[in-house]
Short mmCIF file of N, CA and C in Angstrom, two decimals:
data_model
loop_
_atom_site.label_atom_id
_atom_site.label_comp_id
_atom_site.label_asym_id
_atom_site.label_seq_id
_atom_site.Cartn_x
_atom_site.Cartn_y
_atom_site.Cartn_z
N MET A 1 -82.19 -56.45 136.08
CA MET A 1 -81.85 -56.37 137.51
C MET A 1 -81.35 -54.87 137.83
N GLU A 2 -81.35 -54.79 139.07
CA GLU A 2 -81.05 -53.23 139.44
C GLU A 2 -79.67 -53.26 140.07
N LEU A 3 -79.37 -52.04 140.53
CA LEU A 3 -78.09 -52.02 141.46
C LEU A 3 -78.44 -52.72 142.85
N GLY A 4 -77.61 -53.68 143.22
CA GLY A 4 -77.68 -54.38 144.38
C GLY A 4 -76.45 -54.51 145.15
N GLN A 5 -76.56 -54.74 146.54
CA GLN A 5 -75.34 -54.99 147.33
C GLN A 5 -75.24 -56.20 147.81
N GLU A 6 -74.28 -57.14 147.65
CA GLU A 6 -74.13 -58.46 148.07
C GLU A 6 -72.99 -58.60 148.91
N ASP A 7 -72.89 -59.60 149.91
CA ASP A 7 -71.69 -59.63 150.61
C ASP A 7 -71.10 -61.09 150.26
N ASP A 8 -69.59 -61.23 149.69
CA ASP A 8 -68.94 -62.42 149.41
C ASP A 8 -68.53 -62.82 150.74
N GLU A 9 -68.99 -63.97 151.15
CA GLU A 9 -68.57 -64.36 152.38
C GLU A 9 -67.21 -64.95 152.38
N ASN A 10 -66.87 -65.49 151.20
CA ASN A 10 -65.55 -66.16 150.99
C ASN A 10 -64.52 -65.30 151.23
N PHE A 11 -64.67 -64.11 150.88
CA PHE A 11 -63.27 -62.97 150.79
C PHE A 11 -63.66 -61.76 151.66
N GLY A 12 -64.88 -61.79 152.38
CA GLY A 12 -65.03 -60.62 153.28
C GLY A 12 -65.20 -59.39 152.44
N SER A 13 -65.92 -59.35 151.41
CA SER A 13 -66.07 -58.13 150.59
C SER A 13 -67.57 -57.60 150.26
N SER A 14 -67.32 -56.56 149.66
CA SER A 14 -68.52 -56.10 149.13
C SER A 14 -68.38 -56.09 147.55
N LEU A 15 -69.74 -56.52 146.95
CA LEU A 15 -69.76 -56.72 145.54
C LEU A 15 -70.77 -55.73 145.11
N ALA A 16 -70.66 -54.78 144.24
CA ALA A 16 -71.65 -53.92 143.74
C ALA A 16 -71.93 -54.54 142.24
N VAL A 17 -73.04 -54.95 142.03
CA VAL A 17 -73.46 -55.65 140.71
C VAL A 17 -74.33 -54.38 139.96
N ILE A 18 -74.23 -54.21 138.76
CA ILE A 18 -74.97 -53.54 137.96
C ILE A 18 -75.31 -54.47 136.76
N MET A 19 -76.61 -54.73 136.47
CA MET A 19 -76.86 -55.48 135.26
C MET A 19 -77.53 -54.82 134.23
N HIS A 20 -77.25 -54.90 132.88
CA HIS A 20 -78.04 -54.42 131.67
C HIS A 20 -77.74 -52.70 131.87
N GLY A 21 -77.89 -52.18 130.56
CA GLY A 21 -77.57 -50.73 130.57
C GLY A 21 -75.98 -50.37 130.36
N ASN A 22 -75.70 -49.31 130.88
CA ASN A 22 -74.40 -48.82 130.96
C ASN A 22 -73.81 -49.38 132.17
N VAL A 23 -72.78 -50.11 132.15
CA VAL A 23 -72.36 -51.01 133.32
C VAL A 23 -70.93 -50.58 133.77
N ALA A 24 -70.72 -50.20 134.85
CA ALA A 24 -69.32 -49.69 135.27
C ALA A 24 -68.66 -51.03 135.62
N ALA A 25 -67.40 -50.91 135.86
CA ALA A 25 -66.63 -52.25 136.44
C ALA A 25 -67.28 -52.85 137.53
N GLN A 26 -67.45 -54.04 137.51
CA GLN A 26 -67.83 -54.76 138.72
C GLN A 26 -66.54 -55.08 139.59
N VAL A 27 -66.39 -54.39 140.66
CA VAL A 27 -65.32 -54.69 141.57
C VAL A 27 -65.43 -55.15 142.82
N ILE A 28 -64.74 -56.34 143.11
CA ILE A 28 -64.83 -56.96 144.41
C ILE A 28 -63.45 -56.61 145.13
N GLU A 29 -63.87 -55.73 146.30
CA GLU A 29 -62.62 -55.23 146.97
C GLU A 29 -62.61 -56.29 148.30
N ASN A 30 -61.45 -56.98 148.43
CA ASN A 30 -61.03 -57.71 149.65
C ASN A 30 -60.50 -56.82 150.90
N ARG A 31 -61.14 -56.55 151.72
CA ARG A 31 -60.56 -55.79 152.86
C ARG A 31 -60.47 -56.55 154.03
N GLY A 32 -59.31 -56.47 154.79
CA GLY A 32 -59.10 -56.96 156.15
C GLY A 32 -58.84 -58.52 155.97
N THR A 33 -58.55 -59.25 154.78
CA THR A 33 -58.19 -60.56 154.58
C THR A 33 -56.74 -60.55 154.43
N GLU A 34 -56.37 -61.88 154.41
CA GLU A 34 -54.90 -62.19 154.26
C GLU A 34 -54.33 -61.96 152.91
N HIS A 35 -55.36 -62.26 152.01
CA HIS A 35 -55.08 -62.04 150.48
C HIS A 35 -55.78 -60.58 150.07
N ASP A 36 -55.20 -59.37 150.29
CA ASP A 36 -55.83 -58.11 149.61
C ASP A 36 -55.84 -58.16 148.30
N SER A 37 -56.75 -58.16 147.62
CA SER A 37 -56.44 -58.01 146.16
C SER A 37 -57.84 -57.24 145.58
N THR A 38 -57.65 -56.90 144.25
CA THR A 38 -59.04 -56.29 143.71
C THR A 38 -59.37 -57.15 142.39
N ARG A 39 -60.43 -57.72 142.22
CA ARG A 39 -60.79 -58.51 141.01
C ARG A 39 -61.65 -57.60 140.08
N LEU A 40 -61.37 -57.68 139.05
CA LEU A 40 -62.31 -56.87 138.03
C LEU A 40 -62.95 -57.76 136.97
N VAL A 41 -64.17 -57.31 136.84
CA VAL A 41 -65.25 -57.64 135.73
C VAL A 41 -65.04 -56.75 134.65
N PRO A 42 -65.13 -57.01 133.36
CA PRO A 42 -64.94 -55.96 132.24
C PRO A 42 -65.84 -54.94 132.35
N ASP A 43 -65.45 -53.81 131.95
CA ASP A 43 -66.27 -52.66 131.82
C ASP A 43 -66.78 -52.64 130.70
N VAL A 44 -68.14 -52.81 130.39
CA VAL A 44 -68.75 -53.14 129.05
C VAL A 44 -69.03 -51.74 128.42
N SER A 45 -69.13 -50.63 129.52
CA SER A 45 -69.44 -49.38 128.94
C SER A 45 -68.16 -48.72 128.09
N ASN A 46 -66.77 -48.96 128.78
CA ASN A 46 -65.74 -48.27 128.20
C ASN A 46 -64.82 -49.51 127.73
N ARG A 47 -64.85 -49.90 126.62
CA ARG A 47 -64.00 -51.09 126.26
C ARG A 47 -62.81 -50.65 125.71
N ASN A 48 -62.24 -49.49 125.74
CA ASN A 48 -61.11 -49.01 125.39
C ASN A 48 -60.39 -48.15 126.31
N PRO A 49 -60.18 -48.41 127.57
CA PRO A 49 -59.98 -47.33 128.53
C PRO A 49 -58.60 -47.01 128.37
N SER A 50 -57.55 -47.50 127.60
CA SER A 50 -56.34 -47.28 127.28
C SER A 50 -55.91 -46.45 126.18
N ASN A 51 -57.08 -46.34 125.29
CA ASN A 51 -57.09 -45.63 124.04
C ASN A 51 -56.28 -46.43 123.27
N LEU A 52 -56.24 -47.74 123.22
CA LEU A 52 -55.24 -48.53 122.32
C LEU A 52 -55.51 -48.53 120.75
N ASN A 53 -56.92 -48.39 120.51
CA ASN A 53 -57.36 -48.47 119.12
C ASN A 53 -58.15 -47.22 118.90
N SER A 54 -57.69 -46.13 119.53
CA SER A 54 -58.48 -44.83 119.21
C SER A 54 -58.48 -44.35 117.71
N PHE A 55 -57.44 -44.68 116.94
CA PHE A 55 -57.23 -44.28 115.54
C PHE A 55 -58.38 -45.01 114.83
N LEU A 56 -58.94 -45.92 115.06
CA LEU A 56 -60.14 -46.51 114.33
C LEU A 56 -61.33 -45.79 114.67
N GLU A 57 -61.33 -44.73 115.38
CA GLU A 57 -62.71 -43.78 115.48
C GLU A 57 -62.95 -43.25 114.00
N LYS A 58 -61.86 -43.06 113.38
CA LYS A 58 -61.71 -42.08 112.03
C LYS A 58 -62.19 -43.05 110.90
N LEU A 59 -62.79 -44.20 111.25
CA LEU A 59 -63.47 -45.07 110.10
C LEU A 59 -64.83 -44.90 110.08
N GLU A 60 -65.54 -43.52 110.22
CA GLU A 60 -66.89 -43.21 109.92
C GLU A 60 -67.01 -43.05 108.47
N PHE A 61 -68.17 -43.01 108.06
CA PHE A 61 -68.69 -42.85 106.72
C PHE A 61 -67.99 -41.54 106.12
N THR A 62 -68.30 -40.36 106.83
CA THR A 62 -67.59 -39.26 106.37
C THR A 62 -66.13 -39.06 106.24
N ASP A 63 -65.33 -40.00 107.18
CA ASP A 63 -64.01 -39.93 107.01
C ASP A 63 -63.55 -40.76 105.86
N VAL A 64 -64.31 -41.70 105.47
CA VAL A 64 -63.85 -42.61 104.38
C VAL A 64 -64.17 -42.17 103.06
N ILE A 65 -65.81 -41.62 103.00
CA ILE A 65 -66.24 -41.21 101.75
C ILE A 65 -66.44 -39.78 101.78
N GLY A 66 -65.85 -39.07 100.90
CA GLY A 66 -66.25 -37.58 100.90
C GLY A 66 -66.37 -37.21 99.30
N GLU A 67 -67.61 -36.60 99.12
CA GLU A 67 -67.92 -36.03 97.78
C GLU A 67 -67.55 -34.46 97.79
N PRO A 68 -66.41 -34.08 96.93
CA PRO A 68 -66.11 -32.79 97.09
C PRO A 68 -67.31 -31.97 96.05
N HIS A 69 -67.24 -30.46 96.04
CA HIS A 69 -68.15 -29.91 95.41
C HIS A 69 -67.80 -30.08 93.85
N GLY A 70 -68.80 -30.28 93.15
CA GLY A 70 -68.52 -30.61 91.79
C GLY A 70 -68.84 -32.23 91.32
N PHE A 71 -68.60 -32.94 92.46
CA PHE A 71 -68.78 -34.46 92.29
C PHE A 71 -69.81 -34.86 93.40
N ARG A 72 -71.20 -34.75 92.94
CA ARG A 72 -72.16 -35.04 94.03
C ARG A 72 -72.81 -36.14 93.33
N SER A 73 -73.47 -37.01 94.14
CA SER A 73 -74.20 -38.08 93.80
C SER A 73 -75.54 -37.84 94.21
N HIS A 74 -76.78 -38.60 93.75
CA HIS A 74 -78.00 -38.12 93.99
C HIS A 74 -78.16 -38.42 95.72
N ASP A 75 -78.91 -37.31 96.42
CA ASP A 75 -79.22 -37.53 97.81
C ASP A 75 -79.61 -38.94 98.30
N CYS A 76 -80.54 -39.60 97.40
CA CYS A 76 -81.04 -40.89 97.86
C CYS A 76 -79.69 -41.81 97.84
N VAL A 77 -78.91 -41.87 96.79
CA VAL A 77 -77.93 -42.74 96.71
C VAL A 77 -76.84 -42.48 97.93
N TYR A 78 -76.65 -41.34 98.14
CA TYR A 78 -75.64 -40.88 99.20
C TYR A 78 -76.17 -41.50 100.53
N SER A 79 -77.35 -41.11 100.94
CA SER A 79 -78.11 -41.81 102.06
C SER A 79 -78.11 -43.36 102.23
N TYR A 80 -78.51 -43.93 101.19
CA TYR A 80 -78.50 -45.36 101.27
C TYR A 80 -76.88 -45.95 101.35
N ALA A 81 -75.94 -45.31 100.78
CA ALA A 81 -74.56 -45.62 100.83
C ALA A 81 -74.30 -45.45 102.36
N PHE A 82 -74.58 -44.34 102.90
CA PHE A 82 -74.33 -44.11 104.39
C PHE A 82 -74.77 -45.11 105.30
N ARG A 83 -76.12 -45.63 105.03
CA ARG A 83 -76.72 -46.70 105.73
C ARG A 83 -76.21 -48.09 105.54
N THR A 84 -75.80 -48.10 104.27
CA THR A 84 -75.20 -49.54 103.91
C THR A 84 -73.85 -49.61 104.59
N TYR A 85 -73.02 -48.57 104.42
CA TYR A 85 -71.76 -48.63 104.95
C TYR A 85 -71.76 -48.94 106.61
N ASN A 86 -72.59 -48.22 107.13
CA ASN A 86 -72.66 -48.37 108.65
C ASN A 86 -73.08 -49.89 109.19
N TRP A 87 -74.18 -50.24 108.13
CA TRP A 87 -74.64 -51.71 108.54
C TRP A 87 -73.62 -52.76 108.36
N ALA A 88 -72.95 -52.64 107.12
CA ALA A 88 -72.03 -53.56 106.85
C ALA A 88 -70.85 -53.66 107.71
N LYS A 89 -70.46 -52.38 108.21
CA LYS A 89 -69.15 -52.32 109.07
C LYS A 89 -69.70 -52.97 110.40
N LYS A 90 -70.85 -52.66 110.71
CA LYS A 90 -71.39 -53.05 112.21
C LYS A 90 -71.38 -54.72 112.01
N CYS A 91 -72.24 -55.01 110.95
CA CYS A 91 -72.52 -56.50 111.05
C CYS A 91 -71.11 -57.34 110.77
N CYS A 92 -70.39 -56.98 110.05
CA CYS A 92 -69.18 -57.57 109.47
C CYS A 92 -68.28 -57.41 110.93
N TYR A 93 -68.15 -56.64 111.60
CA TYR A 93 -67.36 -56.56 112.84
C TYR A 93 -68.20 -57.81 113.83
N LEU A 94 -69.27 -57.56 113.89
CA LEU A 94 -69.77 -58.63 114.98
C LEU A 94 -69.69 -59.94 114.43
N PHE A 95 -69.80 -60.22 113.21
CA PHE A 95 -69.65 -61.63 112.65
C PHE A 95 -68.26 -62.01 113.13
N LEU A 96 -66.95 -61.08 112.48
CA LEU A 96 -65.94 -61.59 112.75
C LEU A 96 -65.36 -61.78 114.28
N SER A 97 -65.93 -60.73 115.32
CA SER A 97 -65.56 -60.70 116.75
C SER A 97 -66.40 -62.08 117.19
N LEU A 98 -67.57 -62.36 116.76
CA LEU A 98 -68.34 -63.46 117.36
C LEU A 98 -67.55 -64.92 116.79
N LEU A 99 -67.07 -64.81 115.53
CA LEU A 99 -66.33 -66.12 114.93
C LEU A 99 -64.76 -66.44 115.54
N CYS A 100 -64.35 -65.07 115.71
CA CYS A 100 -62.76 -65.26 115.83
C CYS A 100 -62.42 -64.56 117.29
N GLY A 101 -63.41 -63.82 118.01
CA GLY A 101 -63.02 -63.33 119.37
C GLY A 101 -62.47 -64.19 120.27
N GLY A 102 -63.35 -65.18 120.54
CA GLY A 102 -62.99 -66.50 121.52
C GLY A 102 -61.65 -67.07 121.22
N PRO A 103 -61.28 -67.52 120.08
CA PRO A 103 -60.10 -68.22 119.75
C PRO A 103 -59.01 -67.34 119.76
N LEU A 104 -59.27 -65.89 119.17
CA LEU A 104 -58.13 -65.25 119.43
C LEU A 104 -57.88 -64.64 120.85
N ALA A 105 -58.93 -64.55 121.74
CA ALA A 105 -58.61 -64.27 122.94
C ALA A 105 -57.79 -65.29 123.75
N LEU A 106 -58.24 -66.58 123.43
CA LEU A 106 -57.34 -67.70 123.97
C LEU A 106 -55.93 -67.71 123.51
N CYS A 107 -55.64 -67.56 122.09
CA CYS A 107 -54.35 -67.39 121.68
C CYS A 107 -53.57 -66.32 122.29
N CYS A 108 -54.26 -64.98 122.31
CA CYS A 108 -53.60 -63.95 123.13
C CYS A 108 -53.20 -64.28 124.52
N GLY A 109 -54.22 -64.74 125.23
CA GLY A 109 -54.08 -65.24 126.72
C GLY A 109 -52.68 -66.13 126.72
N CYS A 110 -52.78 -67.31 126.04
CA CYS A 110 -51.69 -68.28 125.85
C CYS A 110 -50.26 -67.39 125.46
N TYR A 111 -50.37 -66.65 124.58
CA TYR A 111 -49.23 -65.80 124.19
C TYR A 111 -48.59 -65.08 125.20
N PHE A 112 -49.48 -64.24 125.86
CA PHE A 112 -48.91 -63.49 127.10
C PHE A 112 -48.67 -64.33 128.29
N ALA A 113 -49.12 -65.38 128.44
CA ALA A 113 -48.87 -66.13 129.63
C ALA A 113 -47.41 -66.90 129.16
N CYS A 114 -47.00 -67.34 128.18
CA CYS A 114 -46.02 -67.87 127.79
C CYS A 114 -44.69 -66.77 127.74
N LEU A 115 -45.15 -65.58 127.31
CA LEU A 115 -44.20 -64.31 127.35
C LEU A 115 -43.92 -64.01 128.79
N GLY A 116 -44.82 -63.95 129.72
CA GLY A 116 -44.67 -63.74 131.04
C GLY A 116 -43.72 -65.11 131.60
N PHE A 117 -44.00 -66.14 131.46
CA PHE A 117 -43.32 -67.37 131.81
C PHE A 117 -41.92 -67.27 131.28
N GLU A 118 -41.53 -66.89 129.98
CA GLU A 118 -40.28 -66.54 129.52
C GLU A 118 -39.35 -65.65 130.17
N TYR A 119 -40.16 -64.35 130.53
CA TYR A 119 -39.47 -63.35 131.00
C TYR A 119 -38.99 -63.73 132.51
N ILE A 120 -40.02 -64.61 133.16
CA ILE A 120 -39.83 -64.72 134.75
C ILE A 120 -38.76 -65.88 134.78
N TRP A 121 -38.64 -67.03 134.09
CA TRP A 121 -38.03 -68.10 134.22
C TRP A 121 -36.72 -68.10 133.27
N CYS A 122 -36.66 -67.23 132.27
CA CYS A 122 -35.50 -67.51 131.33
C CYS A 122 -34.69 -66.34 131.15
N ILE A 123 -35.35 -65.07 130.72
CA ILE A 123 -34.73 -64.01 130.57
C ILE A 123 -34.02 -63.17 131.63
N THR A 124 -34.93 -62.92 132.75
CA THR A 124 -34.48 -62.35 133.82
C THR A 124 -33.31 -63.15 134.39
N PRO A 125 -33.39 -64.42 134.82
CA PRO A 125 -32.19 -65.06 135.25
C PRO A 125 -31.04 -65.01 134.26
N CYS A 126 -31.12 -65.22 133.11
CA CYS A 126 -29.95 -65.01 132.10
C CYS A 126 -29.49 -63.65 132.10
N THR A 127 -30.24 -62.68 132.19
CA THR A 127 -29.73 -61.34 132.21
C THR A 127 -28.95 -61.15 133.49
N ARG A 128 -29.64 -61.67 134.71
CA ARG A 128 -28.61 -61.55 136.09
C ARG A 128 -27.39 -62.27 135.80
N ALA A 129 -27.17 -63.43 135.26
CA ALA A 129 -25.98 -64.00 134.95
C ALA A 129 -25.10 -63.19 134.12
N LEU A 130 -25.66 -62.71 133.26
CA LEU A 130 -24.93 -62.10 132.19
C LEU A 130 -24.37 -60.82 132.95
N ARG A 131 -25.19 -60.24 133.70
CA ARG A 131 -24.56 -58.93 134.42
C ARG A 131 -23.42 -59.49 135.22
N MET A 132 -23.39 -60.68 135.97
CA MET A 132 -22.55 -61.22 136.81
C MET A 132 -21.09 -61.31 135.97
N HIS A 133 -21.34 -61.93 134.62
CA HIS A 133 -20.19 -62.20 133.87
C HIS A 133 -19.50 -60.90 133.35
N ILE A 134 -20.37 -59.86 133.11
CA ILE A 134 -19.99 -58.63 132.51
C ILE A 134 -19.11 -57.75 133.52
N GLU A 135 -19.50 -57.98 134.99
CA GLU A 135 -18.70 -57.25 135.97
C GLU A 135 -17.33 -58.00 136.20
N PHE A 136 -17.41 -59.33 135.98
CA PHE A 136 -16.08 -60.02 135.89
C PHE A 136 -14.97 -59.52 134.98
N VAL A 137 -15.73 -59.66 133.55
CA VAL A 137 -14.93 -59.01 132.69
C VAL A 137 -14.64 -57.59 132.78
N GLY A 138 -15.27 -56.73 133.22
CA GLY A 138 -15.12 -55.45 133.80
C GLY A 138 -13.84 -55.28 134.53
N GLU A 139 -13.75 -56.14 135.57
CA GLU A 139 -12.70 -56.24 136.65
C GLU A 139 -11.56 -56.53 135.85
N ILE A 140 -11.38 -57.63 134.87
CA ILE A 140 -10.17 -57.89 134.34
C ILE A 140 -9.92 -56.87 133.39
N PHE A 141 -10.75 -56.10 132.77
CA PHE A 141 -10.29 -55.09 131.74
C PHE A 141 -9.71 -53.85 132.67
N GLY A 142 -10.33 -53.52 133.68
CA GLY A 142 -9.68 -52.53 134.63
C GLY A 142 -8.25 -52.82 135.04
N TYR A 143 -8.00 -54.19 135.42
CA TYR A 143 -6.71 -54.55 135.67
C TYR A 143 -5.72 -54.52 134.66
N PHE A 144 -6.24 -54.70 133.42
CA PHE A 144 -5.52 -54.56 132.20
C PHE A 144 -5.00 -53.17 131.94
N ILE A 145 -6.18 -52.26 131.76
CA ILE A 145 -5.87 -50.77 131.78
C ILE A 145 -4.64 -50.44 132.80
N LYS A 146 -5.15 -50.76 134.05
CA LYS A 146 -4.27 -50.46 135.20
C LYS A 146 -2.65 -50.73 134.98
N GLU A 147 -2.53 -51.90 134.47
CA GLU A 147 -1.19 -52.39 134.48
C GLU A 147 -0.26 -52.12 133.34
N PHE A 148 -1.21 -52.10 132.01
CA PHE A 148 -0.31 -51.84 130.81
C PHE A 148 -0.57 -50.47 130.21
N CYS A 149 -1.73 -49.93 130.28
CA CYS A 149 -1.92 -48.76 129.65
C CYS A 149 -1.52 -47.49 130.58
N ASN A 150 -1.84 -47.60 131.72
CA ASN A 150 -1.60 -46.41 132.75
C ASN A 150 0.12 -46.03 132.41
N PRO A 151 0.75 -46.97 132.47
CA PRO A 151 2.11 -46.48 132.39
C PRO A 151 2.49 -45.74 131.14
N CYS A 152 2.18 -46.28 129.94
CA CYS A 152 2.21 -45.64 128.66
C CYS A 152 1.74 -44.24 128.78
N PHE A 153 0.32 -44.26 129.32
CA PHE A 153 -0.14 -42.67 129.28
C PHE A 153 0.60 -41.76 130.32
N GLU A 154 1.06 -42.34 131.42
CA GLU A 154 1.89 -41.55 132.29
C GLU A 154 3.16 -41.18 131.63
N SER A 155 3.96 -42.07 130.93
CA SER A 155 5.05 -41.52 130.17
C SER A 155 4.77 -40.53 129.18
N ILE A 156 3.78 -40.49 128.43
CA ILE A 156 3.48 -39.63 127.37
C ILE A 156 3.16 -38.24 128.12
N GLY A 157 2.42 -38.52 129.40
CA GLY A 157 2.08 -37.28 129.98
C GLY A 157 3.28 -36.45 130.61
N LYS A 158 4.25 -37.25 131.11
CA LYS A 158 5.61 -36.56 131.44
C LYS A 158 6.17 -35.81 130.24
N ILE A 159 6.38 -36.63 128.98
CA ILE A 159 7.02 -35.91 127.89
C ILE A 159 6.36 -34.73 127.57
N PHE A 160 5.10 -34.56 127.50
CA PHE A 160 4.36 -33.32 127.13
C PHE A 160 4.12 -32.26 128.35
N SER A 161 4.65 -32.66 129.44
CA SER A 161 4.43 -31.94 130.57
C SER A 161 5.20 -30.66 130.66
N GLY A 162 6.42 -30.77 129.69
CA GLY A 162 7.32 -29.65 129.68
C GLY A 162 7.16 -28.76 128.69
N ILE A 163 6.05 -28.71 128.20
CA ILE A 163 5.47 -27.74 126.98
C ILE A 163 4.78 -26.68 127.64
N LYS A 164 5.15 -25.42 127.38
CA LYS A 164 4.54 -24.39 128.21
C LYS A 164 3.91 -23.50 126.79
N VAL A 165 2.64 -23.11 127.11
CA VAL A 165 1.91 -22.31 126.01
C VAL A 165 1.78 -21.02 126.64
N LYS A 166 2.00 -20.03 125.94
CA LYS A 166 1.82 -18.43 126.23
C LYS A 166 0.78 -18.23 125.57
N ASP A 167 -0.13 -17.29 125.91
CA ASP A 167 -1.22 -16.62 125.25
C ASP A 167 -0.69 -15.24 125.03
N VAL A 168 -0.55 -14.89 123.54
CA VAL A 168 0.14 -13.66 123.27
C VAL A 168 -1.13 -13.10 122.27
N THR A 169 -1.37 -11.73 122.86
CA THR A 169 -2.36 -11.17 121.92
C THR A 169 -1.84 -9.77 121.52
N GLU A 170 -1.67 -9.74 120.24
CA GLU A 170 -1.22 -8.68 119.60
C GLU A 170 -2.31 -7.66 119.15
N THR A 171 -2.04 -6.31 119.42
CA THR A 171 -2.79 -5.25 119.05
C THR A 171 -2.29 -4.66 117.83
N VAL A 172 -3.11 -4.35 116.94
CA VAL A 172 -2.57 -3.92 115.69
C VAL A 172 -3.29 -2.42 115.46
#
């Protein structure tokens, strides 16, 4: 399929669809509706837009296997090792992502949903309540300082207020 424009009647939107090849994010923009939002379909050409796993780019053959001068295998062996490494890395990753990608995505989705639920319904209300209690304890502590400690400090201040310090510089 090629680039096409379709109107989504349910949301009053325009939908740009690109199929096959390098695909940019498919974005449906809702304009002029009561629920303005943007829905995204994954960008299959840029699968790490936040550079979360950019350190894995250093797993090429020459980053893992390096023969210094004086230690050289036959060119044929090195070439086949290069091909074997890249083939094994690609096939193993594809197999593991095919086998575990869906279940792990499900687990991660559930985990982050539970984490969001926990923060929205448990942690934030508890934090607000704790702040209210801390403010109350802070007021009590302030009254304690004001009534018991301030008179002591004022008395000590009056005792030492009579001390006079002179700065004397001597020249020799």
